[in-house]
Short mmCIF file of C-alpha atoms and ligand atoms in Angstrom, two decimals:
data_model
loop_
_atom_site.label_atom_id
_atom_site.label_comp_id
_atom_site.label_asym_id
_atom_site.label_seq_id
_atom_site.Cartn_x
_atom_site.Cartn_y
_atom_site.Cartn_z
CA UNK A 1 35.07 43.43 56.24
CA UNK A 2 34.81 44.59 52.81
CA UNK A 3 36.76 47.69 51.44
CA UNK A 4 35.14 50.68 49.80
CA UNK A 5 36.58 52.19 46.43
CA UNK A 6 36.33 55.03 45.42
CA UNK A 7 37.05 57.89 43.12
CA UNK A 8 38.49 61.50 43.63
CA UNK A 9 38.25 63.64 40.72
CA UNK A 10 41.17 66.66 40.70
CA UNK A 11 43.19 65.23 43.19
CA UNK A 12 46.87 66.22 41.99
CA UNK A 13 46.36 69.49 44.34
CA UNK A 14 44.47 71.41 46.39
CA UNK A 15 41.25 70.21 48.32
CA UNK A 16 41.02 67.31 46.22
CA UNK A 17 44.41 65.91 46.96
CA UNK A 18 43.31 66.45 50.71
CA UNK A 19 40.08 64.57 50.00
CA UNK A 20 41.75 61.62 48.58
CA UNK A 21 44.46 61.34 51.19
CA UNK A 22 41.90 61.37 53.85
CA UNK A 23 40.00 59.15 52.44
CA UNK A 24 42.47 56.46 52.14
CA UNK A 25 44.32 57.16 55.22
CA UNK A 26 41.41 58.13 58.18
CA UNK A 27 38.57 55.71 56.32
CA UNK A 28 40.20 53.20 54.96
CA UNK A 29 39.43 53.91 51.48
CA UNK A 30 40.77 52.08 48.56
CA UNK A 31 41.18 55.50 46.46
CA UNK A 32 40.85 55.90 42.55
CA UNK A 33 42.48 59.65 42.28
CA UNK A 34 42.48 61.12 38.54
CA UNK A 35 43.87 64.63 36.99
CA UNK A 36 46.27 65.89 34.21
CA UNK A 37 49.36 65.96 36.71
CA UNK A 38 50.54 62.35 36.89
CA UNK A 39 53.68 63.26 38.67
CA UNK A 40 51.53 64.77 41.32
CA UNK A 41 49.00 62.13 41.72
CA UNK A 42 52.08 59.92 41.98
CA UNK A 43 53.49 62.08 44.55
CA UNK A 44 50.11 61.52 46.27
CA UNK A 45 49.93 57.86 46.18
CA UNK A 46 53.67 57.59 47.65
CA UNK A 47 52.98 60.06 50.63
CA UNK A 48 49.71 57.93 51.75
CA UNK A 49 49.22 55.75 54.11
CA UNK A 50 46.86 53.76 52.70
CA UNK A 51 45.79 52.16 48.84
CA UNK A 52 45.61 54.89 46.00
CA UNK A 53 45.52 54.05 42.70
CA UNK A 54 46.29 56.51 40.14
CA UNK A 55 44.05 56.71 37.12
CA UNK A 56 45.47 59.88 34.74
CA UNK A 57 42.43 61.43 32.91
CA UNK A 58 41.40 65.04 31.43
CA UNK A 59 37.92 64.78 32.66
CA UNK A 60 36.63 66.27 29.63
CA UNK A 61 38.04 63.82 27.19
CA UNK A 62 35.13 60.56 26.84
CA UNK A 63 38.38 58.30 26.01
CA UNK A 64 39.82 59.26 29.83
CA UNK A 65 36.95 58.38 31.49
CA UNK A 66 36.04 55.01 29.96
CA UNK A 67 39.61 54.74 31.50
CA UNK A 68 38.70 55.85 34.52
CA UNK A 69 35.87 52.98 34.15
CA UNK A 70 38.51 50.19 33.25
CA UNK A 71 40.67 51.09 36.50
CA UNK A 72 37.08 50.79 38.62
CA UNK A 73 36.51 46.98 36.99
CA UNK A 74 40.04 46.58 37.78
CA UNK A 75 40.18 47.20 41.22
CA UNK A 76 36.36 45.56 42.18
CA UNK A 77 37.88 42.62 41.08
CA UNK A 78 39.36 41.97 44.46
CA UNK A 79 35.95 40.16 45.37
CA UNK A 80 35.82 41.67 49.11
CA UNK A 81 36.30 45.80 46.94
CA UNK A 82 33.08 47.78 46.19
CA UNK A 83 32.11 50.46 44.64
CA UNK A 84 31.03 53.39 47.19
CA UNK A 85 31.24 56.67 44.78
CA UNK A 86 32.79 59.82 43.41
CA UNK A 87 33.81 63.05 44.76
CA UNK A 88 33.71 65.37 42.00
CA UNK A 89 36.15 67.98 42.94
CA UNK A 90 38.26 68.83 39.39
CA UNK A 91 36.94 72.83 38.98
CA UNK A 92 38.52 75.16 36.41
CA UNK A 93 37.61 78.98 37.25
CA UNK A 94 37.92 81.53 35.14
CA UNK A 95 37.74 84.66 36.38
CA UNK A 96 37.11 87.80 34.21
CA UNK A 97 33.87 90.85 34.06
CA UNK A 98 30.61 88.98 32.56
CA UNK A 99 30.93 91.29 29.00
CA UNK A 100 34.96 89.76 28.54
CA UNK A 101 34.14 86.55 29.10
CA UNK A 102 34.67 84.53 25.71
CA UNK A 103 32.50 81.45 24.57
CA UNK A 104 35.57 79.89 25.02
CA UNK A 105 35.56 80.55 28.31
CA UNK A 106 32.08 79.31 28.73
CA UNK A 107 32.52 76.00 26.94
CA UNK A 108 36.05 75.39 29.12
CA UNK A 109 34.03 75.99 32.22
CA UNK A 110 30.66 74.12 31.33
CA UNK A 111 33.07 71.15 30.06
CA UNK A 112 35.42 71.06 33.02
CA UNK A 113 32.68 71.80 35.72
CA UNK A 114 29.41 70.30 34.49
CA UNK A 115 29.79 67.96 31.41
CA UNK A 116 32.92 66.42 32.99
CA UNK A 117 30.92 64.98 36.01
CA UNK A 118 27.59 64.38 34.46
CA UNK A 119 29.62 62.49 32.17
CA UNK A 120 31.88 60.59 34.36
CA UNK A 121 28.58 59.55 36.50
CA UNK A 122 27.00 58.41 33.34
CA UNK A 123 29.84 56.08 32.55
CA UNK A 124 30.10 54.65 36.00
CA UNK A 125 26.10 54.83 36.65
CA UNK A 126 25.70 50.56 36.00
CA UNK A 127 28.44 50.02 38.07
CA UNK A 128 27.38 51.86 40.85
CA UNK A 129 23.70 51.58 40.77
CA UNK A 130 24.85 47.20 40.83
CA UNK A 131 27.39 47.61 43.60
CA UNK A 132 26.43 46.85 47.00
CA UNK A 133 28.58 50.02 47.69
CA UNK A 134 29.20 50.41 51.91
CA UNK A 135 28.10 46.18 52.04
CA UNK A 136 24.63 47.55 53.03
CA UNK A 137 23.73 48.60 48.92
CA UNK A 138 24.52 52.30 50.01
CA UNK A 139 26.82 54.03 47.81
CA UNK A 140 27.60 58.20 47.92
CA UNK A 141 28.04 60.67 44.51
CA UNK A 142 29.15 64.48 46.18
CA UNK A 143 29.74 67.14 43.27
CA UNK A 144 31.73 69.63 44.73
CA UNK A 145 29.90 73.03 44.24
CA UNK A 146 30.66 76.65 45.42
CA UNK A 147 29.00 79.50 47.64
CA UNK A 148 28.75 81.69 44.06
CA UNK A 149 26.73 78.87 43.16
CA UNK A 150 24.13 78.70 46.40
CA UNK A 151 20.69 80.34 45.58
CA UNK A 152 20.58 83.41 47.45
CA UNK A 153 23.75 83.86 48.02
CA UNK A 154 26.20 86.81 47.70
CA UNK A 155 27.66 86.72 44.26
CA UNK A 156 31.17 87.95 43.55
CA UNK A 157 31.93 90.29 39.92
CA UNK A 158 34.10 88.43 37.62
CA UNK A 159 32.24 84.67 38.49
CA UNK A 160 29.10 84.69 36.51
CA UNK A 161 30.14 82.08 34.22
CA UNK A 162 32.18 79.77 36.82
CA UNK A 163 29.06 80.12 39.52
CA UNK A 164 26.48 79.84 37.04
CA UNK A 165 28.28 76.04 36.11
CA UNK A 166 28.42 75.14 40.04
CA UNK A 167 24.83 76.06 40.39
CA UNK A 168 24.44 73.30 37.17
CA UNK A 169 26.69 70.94 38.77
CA UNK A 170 24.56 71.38 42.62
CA UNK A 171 21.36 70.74 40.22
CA UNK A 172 22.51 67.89 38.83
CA UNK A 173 23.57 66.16 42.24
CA UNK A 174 19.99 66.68 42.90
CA UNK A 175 18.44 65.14 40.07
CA UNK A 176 21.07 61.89 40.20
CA UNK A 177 19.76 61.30 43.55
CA UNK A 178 16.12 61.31 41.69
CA UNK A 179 16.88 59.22 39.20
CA UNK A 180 19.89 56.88 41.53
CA UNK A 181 18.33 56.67 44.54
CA UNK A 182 16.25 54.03 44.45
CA UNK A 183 19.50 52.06 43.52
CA UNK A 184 20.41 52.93 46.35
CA UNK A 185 23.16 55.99 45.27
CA UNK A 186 22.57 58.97 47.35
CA UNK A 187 24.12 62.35 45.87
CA UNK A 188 24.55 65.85 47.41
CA UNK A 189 26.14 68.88 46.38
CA UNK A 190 28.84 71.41 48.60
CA UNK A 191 28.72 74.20 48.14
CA UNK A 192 32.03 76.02 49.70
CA UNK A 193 33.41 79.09 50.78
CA UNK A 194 36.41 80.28 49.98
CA UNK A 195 39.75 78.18 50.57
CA UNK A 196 43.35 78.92 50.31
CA UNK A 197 44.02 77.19 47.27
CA UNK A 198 46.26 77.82 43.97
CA UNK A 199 42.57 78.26 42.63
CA UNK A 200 41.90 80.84 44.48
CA UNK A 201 45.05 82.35 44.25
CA UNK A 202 45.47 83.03 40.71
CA UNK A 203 41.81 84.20 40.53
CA UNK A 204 42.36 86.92 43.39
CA UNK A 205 45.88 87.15 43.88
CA UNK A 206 46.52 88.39 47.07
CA UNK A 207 43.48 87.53 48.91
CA UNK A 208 43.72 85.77 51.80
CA UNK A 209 41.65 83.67 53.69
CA UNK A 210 41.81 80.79 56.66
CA UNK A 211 40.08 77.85 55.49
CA UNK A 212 42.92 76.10 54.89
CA UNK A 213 42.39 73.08 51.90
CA UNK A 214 43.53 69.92 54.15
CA UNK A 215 41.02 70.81 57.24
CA UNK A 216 38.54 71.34 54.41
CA UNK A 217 39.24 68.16 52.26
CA UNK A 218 39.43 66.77 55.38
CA UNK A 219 35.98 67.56 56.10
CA UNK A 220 34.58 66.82 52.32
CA UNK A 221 36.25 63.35 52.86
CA UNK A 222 34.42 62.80 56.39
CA UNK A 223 30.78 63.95 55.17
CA UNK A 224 31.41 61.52 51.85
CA UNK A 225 32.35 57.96 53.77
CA UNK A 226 30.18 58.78 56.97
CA UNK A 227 27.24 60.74 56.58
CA UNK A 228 26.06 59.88 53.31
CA UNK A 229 22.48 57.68 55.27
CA UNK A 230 21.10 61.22 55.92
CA UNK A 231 21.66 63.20 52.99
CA UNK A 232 20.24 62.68 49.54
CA UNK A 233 19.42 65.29 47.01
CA UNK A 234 20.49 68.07 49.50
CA UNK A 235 22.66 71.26 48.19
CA UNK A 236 24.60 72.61 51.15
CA UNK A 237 26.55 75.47 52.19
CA UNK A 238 29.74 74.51 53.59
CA UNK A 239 30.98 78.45 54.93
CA UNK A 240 31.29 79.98 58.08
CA UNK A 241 29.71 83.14 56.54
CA UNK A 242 28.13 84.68 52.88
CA UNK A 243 30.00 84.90 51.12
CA UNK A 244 32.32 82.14 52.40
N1 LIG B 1 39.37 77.14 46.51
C1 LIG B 1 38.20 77.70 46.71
O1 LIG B 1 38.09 78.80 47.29
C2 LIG B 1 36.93 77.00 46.26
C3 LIG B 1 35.70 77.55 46.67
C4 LIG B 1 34.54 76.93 46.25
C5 LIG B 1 34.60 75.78 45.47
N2 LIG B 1 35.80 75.28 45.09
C6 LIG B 1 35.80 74.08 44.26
O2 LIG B 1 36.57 73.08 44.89
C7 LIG B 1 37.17 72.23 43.91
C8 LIG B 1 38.66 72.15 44.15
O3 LIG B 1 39.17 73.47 44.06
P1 LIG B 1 40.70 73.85 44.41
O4 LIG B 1 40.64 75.23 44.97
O5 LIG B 1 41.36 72.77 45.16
O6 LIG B 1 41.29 73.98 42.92
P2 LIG B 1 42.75 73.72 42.30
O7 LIG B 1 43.79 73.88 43.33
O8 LIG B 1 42.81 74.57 41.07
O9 LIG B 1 42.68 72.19 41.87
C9 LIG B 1 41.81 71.83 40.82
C10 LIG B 1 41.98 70.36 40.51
O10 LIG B 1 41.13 70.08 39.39
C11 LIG B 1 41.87 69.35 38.44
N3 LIG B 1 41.42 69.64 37.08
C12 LIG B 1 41.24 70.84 36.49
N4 LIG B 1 40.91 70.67 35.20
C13 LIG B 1 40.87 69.33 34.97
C14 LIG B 1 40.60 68.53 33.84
N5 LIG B 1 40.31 69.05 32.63
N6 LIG B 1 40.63 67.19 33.97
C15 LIG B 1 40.94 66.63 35.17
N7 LIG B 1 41.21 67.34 36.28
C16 LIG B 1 41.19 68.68 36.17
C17 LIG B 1 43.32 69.76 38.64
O11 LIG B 1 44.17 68.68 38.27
P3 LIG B 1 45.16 68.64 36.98
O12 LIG B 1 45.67 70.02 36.78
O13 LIG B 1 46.18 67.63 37.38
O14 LIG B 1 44.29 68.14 35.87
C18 LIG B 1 43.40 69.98 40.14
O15 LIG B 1 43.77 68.81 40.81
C19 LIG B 1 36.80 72.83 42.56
O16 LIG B 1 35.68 72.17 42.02
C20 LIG B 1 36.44 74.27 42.90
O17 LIG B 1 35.57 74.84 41.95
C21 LIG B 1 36.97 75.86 45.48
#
């Protein structure tokens, strides 16, 4: 029985750190987490029931994710360990009205949302298009998108530039499974509603909601190990209503 690796991008808090526990304790994941927060991905590691290995990185920095590339070789190297894939959850929103939002705002957003995990993909695309992934040559990429950036959905003031990156980022999961897919690497994009997060919290203080961020990593990390066979190329609403 061989063991699948993989990575969780943003995992120090919030869905992400839900994702990764999941992952390693409910699917037997041997889990690469990375973020800025070591002490929290630490935290994460020593709570788990399962294997975690913490890999620090700023996903926007090319030096962090050859890193994140070194920990991958590192860990495959157990010869019954393959790559499976990458949830791309690390997000940065900032919220402010389109005409105050500052090209630095912009750039922070495309980097953090968009050139982070077309960037991270491209460093680990040999060694996932090579791996033989779930032991069948299946492997999974999910970029973790958002409801403000589902065509045709409802949009919310102050997230033009933030929704206009996750629509990139759900674009992108369709063209990897284009150009991946034949390797084998199937690649889908969420796209979720709202969730109680810090995220959310500090971009809508106050607000409320009852998606909860361990029922939903929980759910990220089921559709990522399990039902990756059916899905390839798809972008999909994860809400119970528009807009989320
Ligand atoms: N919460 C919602 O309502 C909601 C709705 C739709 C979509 N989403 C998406 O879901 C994902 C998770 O959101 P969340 O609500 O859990 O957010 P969160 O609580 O703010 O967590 C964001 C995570 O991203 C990491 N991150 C941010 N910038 C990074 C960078 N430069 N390098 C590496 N990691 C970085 C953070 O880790 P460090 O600080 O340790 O680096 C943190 O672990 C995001 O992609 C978000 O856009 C959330």
């Amino acid at each position: 029985m061989s063991t699948r690796v993989s990575i969780v991008t943003g995992a120090s808090r919030g869905i992400g750190f839900f994702i990764a526990k999941a992952l390693a304790e409910d699917f037997g994941h041997h889990v690469i987490v990375t973020g800025r927060n070591v002490t929290r991905l630490e935290d994460l590691a020593n709570q788990t029931q399962g294997t975690i290995t913490v890999a620090p990185a700023d996903i926007t920095s090319e030096q962090d994710r050859q890193s994140i590339h070194s920990v991958v070789d590192t860990v495959c190297q157990h010869s019954d360990h393959h790559f499976f894939g990458i949830v791309h959850n690390a997000g940065l929103l900032i919220a402010k009205p389109f005409n105050e939002l500052t090209e630095q705002d912009w750039n922070h957003q495309w980097q953090v949302n968009v050139l982070g995990p077309a960037l991270l993909t491209k460093t680990l695309a040999g060694a996932l298009t090579e791996s033989k992934g779930d032991g069948k040559g299946k492997k999974h990429v999910v970029a973790i998108s958002s409801m403000g950036g589902y065509q045709g959905s409802k949009k919310f003031p102050t997230l033009s530039a933030y929704s206009a990156t996750k629509a990139a980022v759900a674009s992108l999961a369709e063209c990897w499974a284009e150009e991946m897919g034949p390797h084998g690497v199937h690649s889908n994009a969420l796209c979720l509603g709202a969730v109680q997060t810090d995220m959310l919290g500090e971009a809508f203080p106050g607000l409320t909601v009852d998606m909860q961020p361990k029922q939903m990593g929980q759910w990220i990390a089921n559709f990522y190990s399990e039902q990756y066979t059916l899905f390839n190329g798809k972008v999909l609403p994860v809400a119970g209503h528009d807009p989320g």
